[in-house]
Short mmCIF file of C-alpha atoms in Angstrom, two decimals:
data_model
loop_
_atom_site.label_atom_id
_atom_site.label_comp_id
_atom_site.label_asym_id
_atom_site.label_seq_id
_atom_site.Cartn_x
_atom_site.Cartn_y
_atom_site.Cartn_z
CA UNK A 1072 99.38 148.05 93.74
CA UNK A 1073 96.16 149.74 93.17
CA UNK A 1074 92.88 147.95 93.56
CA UNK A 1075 91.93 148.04 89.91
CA UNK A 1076 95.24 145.89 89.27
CA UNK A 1077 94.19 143.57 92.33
CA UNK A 1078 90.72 142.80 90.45
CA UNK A 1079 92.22 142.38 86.93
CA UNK A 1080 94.60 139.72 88.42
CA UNK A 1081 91.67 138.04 90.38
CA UNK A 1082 89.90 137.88 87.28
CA UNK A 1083 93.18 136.73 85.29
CA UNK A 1084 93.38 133.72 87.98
CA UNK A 1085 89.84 132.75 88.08
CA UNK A 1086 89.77 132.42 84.61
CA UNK A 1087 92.92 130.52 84.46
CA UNK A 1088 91.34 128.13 86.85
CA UNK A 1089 88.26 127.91 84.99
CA UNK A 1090 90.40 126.82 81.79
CA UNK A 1091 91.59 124.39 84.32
CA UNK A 1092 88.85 122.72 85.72
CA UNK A 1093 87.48 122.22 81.77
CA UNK A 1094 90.49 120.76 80.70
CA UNK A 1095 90.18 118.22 83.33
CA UNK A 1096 86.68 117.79 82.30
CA UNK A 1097 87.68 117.37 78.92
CA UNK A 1098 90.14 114.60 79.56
CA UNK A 1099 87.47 112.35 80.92
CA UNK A 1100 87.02 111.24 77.88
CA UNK A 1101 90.33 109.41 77.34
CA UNK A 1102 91.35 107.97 80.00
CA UNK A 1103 91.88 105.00 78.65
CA UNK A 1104 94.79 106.53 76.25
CA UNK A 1105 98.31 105.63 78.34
CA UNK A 1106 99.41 108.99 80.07
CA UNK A 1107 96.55 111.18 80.35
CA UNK A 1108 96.97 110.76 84.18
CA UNK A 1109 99.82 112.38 84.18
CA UNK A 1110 98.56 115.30 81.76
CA UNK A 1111 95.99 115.30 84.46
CA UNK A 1112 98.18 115.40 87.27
CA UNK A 1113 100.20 118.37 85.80
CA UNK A 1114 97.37 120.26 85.21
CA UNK A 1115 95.95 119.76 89.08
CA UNK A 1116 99.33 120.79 90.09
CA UNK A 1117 99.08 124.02 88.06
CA UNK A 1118 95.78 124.69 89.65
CA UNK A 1119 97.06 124.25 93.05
CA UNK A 1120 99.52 126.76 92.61
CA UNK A 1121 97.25 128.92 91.19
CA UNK A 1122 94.90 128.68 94.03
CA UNK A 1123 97.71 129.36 96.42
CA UNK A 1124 98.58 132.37 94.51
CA UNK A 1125 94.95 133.81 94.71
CA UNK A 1126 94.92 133.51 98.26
CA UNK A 1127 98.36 135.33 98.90
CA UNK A 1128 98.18 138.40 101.14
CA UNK A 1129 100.96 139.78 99.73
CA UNK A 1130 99.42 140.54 96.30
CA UNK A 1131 99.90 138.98 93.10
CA UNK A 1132 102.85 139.98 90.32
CA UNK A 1133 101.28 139.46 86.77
CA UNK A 1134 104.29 137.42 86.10
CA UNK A 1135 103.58 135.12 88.72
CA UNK A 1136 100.03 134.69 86.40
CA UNK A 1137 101.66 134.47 82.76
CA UNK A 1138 104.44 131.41 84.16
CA UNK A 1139 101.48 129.13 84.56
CA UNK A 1140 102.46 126.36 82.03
CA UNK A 1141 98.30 126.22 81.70
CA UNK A 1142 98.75 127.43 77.85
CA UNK A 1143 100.88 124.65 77.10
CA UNK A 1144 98.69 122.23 78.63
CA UNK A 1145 95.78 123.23 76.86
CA UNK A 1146 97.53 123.16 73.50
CA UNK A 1147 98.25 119.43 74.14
CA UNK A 1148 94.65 118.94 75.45
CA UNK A 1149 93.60 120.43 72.02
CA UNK A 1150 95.89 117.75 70.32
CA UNK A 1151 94.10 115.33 71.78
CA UNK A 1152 90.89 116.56 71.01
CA UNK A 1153 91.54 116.99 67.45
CA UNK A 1154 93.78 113.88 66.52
CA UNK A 1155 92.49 110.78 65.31
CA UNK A 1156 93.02 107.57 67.29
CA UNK A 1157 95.47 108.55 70.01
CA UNK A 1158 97.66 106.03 71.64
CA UNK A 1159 99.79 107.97 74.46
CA UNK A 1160 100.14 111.80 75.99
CA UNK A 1161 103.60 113.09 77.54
CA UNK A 1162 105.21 109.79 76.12
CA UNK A 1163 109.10 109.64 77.11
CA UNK A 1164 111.72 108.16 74.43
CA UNK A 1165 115.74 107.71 75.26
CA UNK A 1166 117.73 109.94 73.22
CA UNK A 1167 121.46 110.39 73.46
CA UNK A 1168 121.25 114.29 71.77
CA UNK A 1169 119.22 115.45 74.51
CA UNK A 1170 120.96 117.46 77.81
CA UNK A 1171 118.14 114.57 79.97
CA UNK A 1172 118.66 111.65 77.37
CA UNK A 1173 115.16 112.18 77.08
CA UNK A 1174 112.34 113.57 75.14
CA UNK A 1175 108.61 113.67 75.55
CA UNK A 1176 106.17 113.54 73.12
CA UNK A 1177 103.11 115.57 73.76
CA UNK A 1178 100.37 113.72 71.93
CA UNK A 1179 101.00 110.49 69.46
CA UNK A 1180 97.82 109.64 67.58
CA UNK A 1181 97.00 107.35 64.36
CA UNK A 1182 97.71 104.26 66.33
CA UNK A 1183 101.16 105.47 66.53
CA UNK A 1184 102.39 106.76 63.15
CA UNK A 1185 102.00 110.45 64.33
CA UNK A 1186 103.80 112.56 67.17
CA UNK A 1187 102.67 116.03 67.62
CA UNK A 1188 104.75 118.80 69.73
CA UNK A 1189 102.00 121.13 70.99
CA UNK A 1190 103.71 125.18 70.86
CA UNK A 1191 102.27 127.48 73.05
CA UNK A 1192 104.32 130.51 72.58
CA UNK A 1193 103.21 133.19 70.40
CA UNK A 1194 104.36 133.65 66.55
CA UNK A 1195 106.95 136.76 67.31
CA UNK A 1196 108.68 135.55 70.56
CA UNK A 1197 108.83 131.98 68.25
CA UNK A 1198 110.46 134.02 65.56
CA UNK A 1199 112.71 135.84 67.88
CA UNK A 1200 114.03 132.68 69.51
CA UNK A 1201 114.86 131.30 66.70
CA UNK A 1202 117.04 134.76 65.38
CA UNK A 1203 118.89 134.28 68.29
CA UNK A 1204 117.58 137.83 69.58
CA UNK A 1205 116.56 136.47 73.45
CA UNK A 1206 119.39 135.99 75.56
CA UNK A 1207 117.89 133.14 77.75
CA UNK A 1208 119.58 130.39 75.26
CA UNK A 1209 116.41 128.51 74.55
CA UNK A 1210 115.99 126.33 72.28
CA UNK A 1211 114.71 127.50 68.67
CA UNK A 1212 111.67 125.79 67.25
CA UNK A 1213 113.85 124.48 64.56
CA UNK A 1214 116.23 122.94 67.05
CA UNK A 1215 113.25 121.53 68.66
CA UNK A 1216 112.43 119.71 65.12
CA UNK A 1217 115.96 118.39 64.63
CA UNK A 1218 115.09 116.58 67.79
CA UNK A 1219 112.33 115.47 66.95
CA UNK A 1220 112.86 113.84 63.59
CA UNK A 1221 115.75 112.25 64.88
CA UNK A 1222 114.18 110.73 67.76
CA UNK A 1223 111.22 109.71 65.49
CA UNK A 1224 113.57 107.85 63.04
CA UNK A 1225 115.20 106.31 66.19
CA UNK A 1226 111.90 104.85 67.21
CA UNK A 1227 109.82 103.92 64.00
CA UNK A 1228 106.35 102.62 64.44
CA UNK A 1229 105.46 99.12 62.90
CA UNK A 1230 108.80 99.83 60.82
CA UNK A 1231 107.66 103.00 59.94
CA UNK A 1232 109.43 106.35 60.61
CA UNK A 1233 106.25 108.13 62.77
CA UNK A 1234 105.30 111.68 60.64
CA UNK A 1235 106.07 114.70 63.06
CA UNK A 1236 103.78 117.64 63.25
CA UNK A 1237 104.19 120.69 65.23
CA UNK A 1238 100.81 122.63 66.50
CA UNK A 1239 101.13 126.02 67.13
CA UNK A 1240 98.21 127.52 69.00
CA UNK A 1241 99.32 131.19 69.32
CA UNK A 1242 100.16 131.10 65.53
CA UNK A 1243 103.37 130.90 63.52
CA UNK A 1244 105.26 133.04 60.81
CA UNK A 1245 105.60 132.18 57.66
CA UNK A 1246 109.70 131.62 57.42
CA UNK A 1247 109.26 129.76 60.60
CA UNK A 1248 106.73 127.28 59.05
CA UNK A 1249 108.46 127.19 55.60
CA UNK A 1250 111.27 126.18 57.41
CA UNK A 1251 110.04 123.59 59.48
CA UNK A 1252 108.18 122.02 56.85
CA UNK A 1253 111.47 121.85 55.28
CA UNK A 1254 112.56 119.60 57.45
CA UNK A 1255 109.76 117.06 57.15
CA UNK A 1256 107.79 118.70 59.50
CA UNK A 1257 104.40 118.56 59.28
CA UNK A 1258 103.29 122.80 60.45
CA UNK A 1259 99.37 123.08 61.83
CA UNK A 1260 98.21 126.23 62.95
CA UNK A 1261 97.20 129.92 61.55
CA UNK A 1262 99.96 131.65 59.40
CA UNK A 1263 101.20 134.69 60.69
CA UNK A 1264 102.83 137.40 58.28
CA UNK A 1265 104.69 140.22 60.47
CA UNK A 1266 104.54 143.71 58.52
CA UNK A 1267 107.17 144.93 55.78
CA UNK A 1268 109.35 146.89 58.49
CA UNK A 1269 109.50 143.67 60.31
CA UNK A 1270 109.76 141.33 57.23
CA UNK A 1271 112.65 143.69 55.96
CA UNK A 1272 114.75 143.83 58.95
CA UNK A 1273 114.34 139.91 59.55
CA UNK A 1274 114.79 139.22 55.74
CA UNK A 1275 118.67 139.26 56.04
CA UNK A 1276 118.85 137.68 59.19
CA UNK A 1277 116.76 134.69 58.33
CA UNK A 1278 119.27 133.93 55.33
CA UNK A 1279 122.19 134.06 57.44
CA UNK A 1280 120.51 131.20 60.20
CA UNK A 1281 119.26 128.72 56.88
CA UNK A 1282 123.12 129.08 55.85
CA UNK A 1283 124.62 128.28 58.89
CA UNK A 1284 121.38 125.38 59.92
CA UNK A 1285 121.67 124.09 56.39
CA UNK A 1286 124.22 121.32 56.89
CA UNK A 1287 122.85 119.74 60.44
CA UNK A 1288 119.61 118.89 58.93
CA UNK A 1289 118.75 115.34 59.80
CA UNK A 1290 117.88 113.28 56.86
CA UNK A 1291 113.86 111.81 56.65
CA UNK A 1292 114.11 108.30 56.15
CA UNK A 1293 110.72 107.24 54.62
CA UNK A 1294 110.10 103.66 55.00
CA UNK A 1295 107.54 102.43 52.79
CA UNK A 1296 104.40 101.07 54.04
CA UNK A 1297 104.66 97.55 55.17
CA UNK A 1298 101.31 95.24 54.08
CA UNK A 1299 102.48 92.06 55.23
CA UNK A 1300 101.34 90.48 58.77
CA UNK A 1301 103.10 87.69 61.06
CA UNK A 1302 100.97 85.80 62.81
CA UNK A 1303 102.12 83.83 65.90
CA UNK A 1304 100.43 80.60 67.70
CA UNK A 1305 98.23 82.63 69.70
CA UNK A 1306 96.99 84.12 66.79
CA UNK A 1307 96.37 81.43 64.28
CA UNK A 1308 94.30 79.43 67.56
CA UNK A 1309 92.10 82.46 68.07
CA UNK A 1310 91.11 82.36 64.30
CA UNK A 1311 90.34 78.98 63.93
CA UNK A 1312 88.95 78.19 67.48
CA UNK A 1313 85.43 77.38 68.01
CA UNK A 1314 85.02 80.12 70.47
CA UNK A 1315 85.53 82.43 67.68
CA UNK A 1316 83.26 80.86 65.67
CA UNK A 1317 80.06 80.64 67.04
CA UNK A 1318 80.36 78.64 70.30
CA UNK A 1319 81.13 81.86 72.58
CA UNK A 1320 77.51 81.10 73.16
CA UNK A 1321 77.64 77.89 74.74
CA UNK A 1322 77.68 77.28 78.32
CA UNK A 1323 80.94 75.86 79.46
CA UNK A 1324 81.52 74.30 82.94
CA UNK A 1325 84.90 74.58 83.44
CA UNK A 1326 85.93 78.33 84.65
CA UNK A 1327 88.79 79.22 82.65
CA UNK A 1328 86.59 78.41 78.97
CA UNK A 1329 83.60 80.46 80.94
CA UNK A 1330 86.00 83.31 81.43
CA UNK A 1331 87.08 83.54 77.55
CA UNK A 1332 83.57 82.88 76.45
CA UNK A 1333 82.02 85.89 78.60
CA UNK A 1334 84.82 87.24 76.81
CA UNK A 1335 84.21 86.69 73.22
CA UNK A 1336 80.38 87.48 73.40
CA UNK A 1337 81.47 91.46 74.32
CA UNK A 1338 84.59 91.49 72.49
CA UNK A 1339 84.56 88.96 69.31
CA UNK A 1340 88.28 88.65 68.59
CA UNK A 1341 87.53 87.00 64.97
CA UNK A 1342 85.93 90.44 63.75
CA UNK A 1343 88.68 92.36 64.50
CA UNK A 1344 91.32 90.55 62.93
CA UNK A 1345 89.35 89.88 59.97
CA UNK A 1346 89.47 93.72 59.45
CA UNK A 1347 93.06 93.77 59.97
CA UNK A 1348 93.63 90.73 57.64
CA UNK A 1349 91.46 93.00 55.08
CA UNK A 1350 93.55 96.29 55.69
CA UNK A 1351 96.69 94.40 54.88
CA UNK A 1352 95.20 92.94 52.04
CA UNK A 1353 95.46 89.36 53.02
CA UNK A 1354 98.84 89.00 52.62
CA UNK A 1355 99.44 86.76 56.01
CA UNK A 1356 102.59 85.08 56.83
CA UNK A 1357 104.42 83.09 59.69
CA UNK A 1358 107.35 80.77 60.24
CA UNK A 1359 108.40 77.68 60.12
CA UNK A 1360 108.32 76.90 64.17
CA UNK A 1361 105.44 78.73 64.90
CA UNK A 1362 103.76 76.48 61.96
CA UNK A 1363 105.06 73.25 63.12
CA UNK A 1364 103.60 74.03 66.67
CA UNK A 1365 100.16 75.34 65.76
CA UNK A 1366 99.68 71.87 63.31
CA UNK A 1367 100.73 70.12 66.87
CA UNK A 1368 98.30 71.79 68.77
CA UNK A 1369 95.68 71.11 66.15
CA UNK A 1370 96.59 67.58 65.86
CA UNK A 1371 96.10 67.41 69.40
CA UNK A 1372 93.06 68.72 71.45
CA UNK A 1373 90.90 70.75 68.18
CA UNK A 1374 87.55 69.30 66.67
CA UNK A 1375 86.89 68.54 63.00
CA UNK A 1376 85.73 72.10 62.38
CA UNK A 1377 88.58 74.36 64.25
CA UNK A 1378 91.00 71.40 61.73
CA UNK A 1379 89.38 72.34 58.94
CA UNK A 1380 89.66 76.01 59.52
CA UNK A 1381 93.27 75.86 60.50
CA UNK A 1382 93.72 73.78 56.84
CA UNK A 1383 91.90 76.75 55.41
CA UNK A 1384 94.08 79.16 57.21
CA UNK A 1385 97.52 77.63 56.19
CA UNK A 1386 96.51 78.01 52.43
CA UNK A 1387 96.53 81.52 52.65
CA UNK A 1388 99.84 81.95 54.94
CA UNK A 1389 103.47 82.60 53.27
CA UNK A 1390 105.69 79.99 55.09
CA UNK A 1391 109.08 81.43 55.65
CA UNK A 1392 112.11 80.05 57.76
CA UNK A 1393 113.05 80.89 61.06
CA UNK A 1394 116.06 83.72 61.01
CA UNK A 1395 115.36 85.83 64.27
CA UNK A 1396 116.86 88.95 64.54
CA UNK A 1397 120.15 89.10 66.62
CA UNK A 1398 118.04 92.23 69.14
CA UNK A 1399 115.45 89.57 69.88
CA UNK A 1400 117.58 86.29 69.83
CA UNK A 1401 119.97 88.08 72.51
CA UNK A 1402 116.81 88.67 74.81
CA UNK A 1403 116.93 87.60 78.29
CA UNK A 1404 115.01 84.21 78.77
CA UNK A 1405 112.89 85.07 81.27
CA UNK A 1406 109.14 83.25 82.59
CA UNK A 1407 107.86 85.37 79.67
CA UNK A 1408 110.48 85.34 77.29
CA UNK A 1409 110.87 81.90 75.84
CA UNK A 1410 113.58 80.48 73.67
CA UNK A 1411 110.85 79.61 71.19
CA UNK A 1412 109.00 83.09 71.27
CA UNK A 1413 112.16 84.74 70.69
CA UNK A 1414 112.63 82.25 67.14
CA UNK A 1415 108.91 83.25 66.42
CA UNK A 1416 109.11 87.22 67.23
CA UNK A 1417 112.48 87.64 66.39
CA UNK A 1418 111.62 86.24 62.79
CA UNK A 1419 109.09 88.50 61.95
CA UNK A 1420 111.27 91.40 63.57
CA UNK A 1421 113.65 90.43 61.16
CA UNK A 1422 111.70 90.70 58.41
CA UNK A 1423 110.46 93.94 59.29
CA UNK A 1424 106.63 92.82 60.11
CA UNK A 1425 104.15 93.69 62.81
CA UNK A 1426 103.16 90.60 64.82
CA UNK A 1427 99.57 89.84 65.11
CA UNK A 1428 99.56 88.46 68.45
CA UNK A 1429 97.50 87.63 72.24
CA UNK A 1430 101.18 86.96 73.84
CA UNK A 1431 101.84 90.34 75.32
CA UNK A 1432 103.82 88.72 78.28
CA UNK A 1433 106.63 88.42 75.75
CA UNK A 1434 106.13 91.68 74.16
CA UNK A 1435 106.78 93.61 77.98
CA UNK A 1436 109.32 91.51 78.83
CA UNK A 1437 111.20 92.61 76.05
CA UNK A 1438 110.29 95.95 76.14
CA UNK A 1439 111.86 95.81 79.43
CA UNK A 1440 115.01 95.04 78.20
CA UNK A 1441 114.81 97.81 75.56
CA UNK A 1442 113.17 96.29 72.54
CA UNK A 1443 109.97 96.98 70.93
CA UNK A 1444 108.16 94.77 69.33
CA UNK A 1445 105.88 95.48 66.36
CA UNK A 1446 102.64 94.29 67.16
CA UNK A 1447 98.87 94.35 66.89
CA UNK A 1448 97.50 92.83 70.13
CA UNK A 1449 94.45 91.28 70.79
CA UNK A 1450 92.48 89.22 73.33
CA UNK A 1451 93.65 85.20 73.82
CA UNK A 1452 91.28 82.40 72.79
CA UNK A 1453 91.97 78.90 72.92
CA UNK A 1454 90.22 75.46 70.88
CA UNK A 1455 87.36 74.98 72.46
CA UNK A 1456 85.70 72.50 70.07
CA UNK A 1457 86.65 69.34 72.44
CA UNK A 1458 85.14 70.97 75.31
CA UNK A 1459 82.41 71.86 73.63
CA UNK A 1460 81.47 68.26 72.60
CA UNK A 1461 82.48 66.74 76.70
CA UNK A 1462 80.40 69.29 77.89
CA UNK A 1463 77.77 68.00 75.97
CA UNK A 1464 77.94 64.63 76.56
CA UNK A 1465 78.37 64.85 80.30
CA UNK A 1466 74.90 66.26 79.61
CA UNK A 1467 73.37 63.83 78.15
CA UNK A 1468 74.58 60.99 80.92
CA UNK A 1469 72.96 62.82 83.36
#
């Protein structure tokens, strides 16, 4: 190897590691999104084997250089960059028409309604692959899509089948976007059109694959978009309670109304469900047990204003009965998963509505036994008006 090709593959490797160390950099900024420590942790493991690479006596093969998985990396840190609210990176989902019973989602963004598979490869070996001209019996980008819509309708989000888009970053042709989209498939990327010779002696080809694909095309099941909103106990308390209305300021004695009150003046809870109520359009419902037990618990230990708001409340709610879903009925009672959460979640699972809820104990217990829960989580607050007022008078004996 002459030295000119020894300094064009130190310069290949340094940059490589440069494009490493910046996409680190620029994953700093979401750590808080579930699995970016393992996109991290790939990436760091591609840099270590770059650096031992660069420090080989041996010499360096160029191939050795291009097998860096680095380009797909960085077209799923690009994802994530781009997308709008992103929930998870490298997320795994069971499948039963995989070889591993499993496929990973690069990137899923819009709170969960979108998965993107990030393609790294460029336009003409894409296009090859899926002619069947490589002999390496990879799977076609077509193939890839099959898989993914039917994994997608498998696992809907909030009872909606999640939209799938595929990002090319080295460029796609044409027939190899029309087809995808096609299939439901949402293409983002630059259009690539290969010259007449190429078009010509594909043209024929490309007829023969749609023929023969035609008929294994997996059907997209569009759910339409779902406006109602269960809410459970937790929720309906947080609403109504005094903490959530203005008494987040006061200074409670006892520790565990201190916690939630510290609590409430950073992250008001009432706010943010007031937003969701309003991008649902108000349309709020619950059932008949989780009713029956709120009105108990408001009978019980609230104040004359958190009863008045919980009247107010149960005015605008659509009552319906209890008729949990046989998935959630047949969960595992567990310290987490009661017999009555299962009536109140498996009720709104049943009617095909995301649970507005602070109970997340029940909704990882029973995604430990396999079933997901629609939800919209947020922070627990209890009725604090009663405190509020012993509080006070302890006070004013002193």
């Amino acid at each position: 190897m002459c030295d000119q090709e020894l300094l064009d593959f130190s310069v290949l490797i340094e940059e490589k590691l440069n494009l490493g160390e910046n996409l680190i950099q620029d994953l700093t900024r979401f750590r808080s999104v579930d699995g970016v420590g393992k996109l991290e942790k790939r990436i760091q493991s591609e840099l270590k084997h770059l650096r031992k690479l660069q420090a080989s006596p041996g010499g360096i093969k160029k191939e050795w250089i291009s097998s860096s998985n680095l380009g797909s990396l960085n077209a799923i840190v690009d994802i994530l960059m781009k997308c709008h609210d992103p929930v998870s990176v490298l997320k795994p989902f069971r499948t039963e028409f995989e070889p591993t019973n499993r496929l990973e989602v690069d990137v899923i963004s819009d709170g969960g309604n979108t998965w993107h598979k990030a393609v790294a490869r460029n336009a003409k070996a894409l296009q090859d692959i899926s002619l069947g001209k490589t002999s390496c019996g990879q799977k076609s980008a077509v193939d890839q899509a099959k898989t993914y819509l039917q994994c997608a309708q498998r696992f809907p989000h909030h009872f909606k089948v999640p939209q799938v888009v595929f990002w090319f970053a080295n460029n796609v042709t044409k027939h190899l976007a029309s087809k995808l989209t096609s299939l439901g498939i949402k293409v983002e990327g630059d259009i690539q059109v290969f010259d007449e010779d190429s078009s010509e002696e594909t043209s024929q080809d490309d007829s023969d694959v749609e023929d023969s694909e035609e008929e294994s095309i997996p059907p997209v099941i569009i759910h339409q978009e779902v406006e109602e909103l269960f809410l459970d106990i937790t929720c309906m308390v947080a609403y109504v309670s005094s903490m959530t209305n203005g008494d987040a300021q006061h200074n409670f004695r006892r520790p565990f109304y201190k916690i939630q009150a510290e609590q409430e003046r950073v992250r008001p809870v009432k706010p943010e469900l007031e937003a969701l109520f309003q991008r649902h359009g108000q349309r709020l419902v619950t059932c008949q047990s989780a009713l029956v037990d709120f009105q108990g618990l408001v009978e019980t230990i609230s104040g004359p204003e958190e009863r008045r708001r919980s009247l107010d409340l149960i005015r605008r709610l659509r009552i319906v009965p209890d008729s949990p879903s046989d998935s959630v009925l047949g969960l595992k009672l567990t310290s987490s998963c009661k017999p009555r959460s299962r009536v109140i979640f498996g009720t709104a699972d049943k009617l095909c509505m995301a649970v507005v809820t602070a109970n997340t104990g029940f909704i990882r217990s029973a995604a430990c036994q396999g079933k997901n829960i629609a939800h919209f989580a947020h922070e627990p607050r209890v009725l604090a008006e009663q405190e509020v007022k012993s509080d006070l008078k302890l006070i004013g004996t002193q």
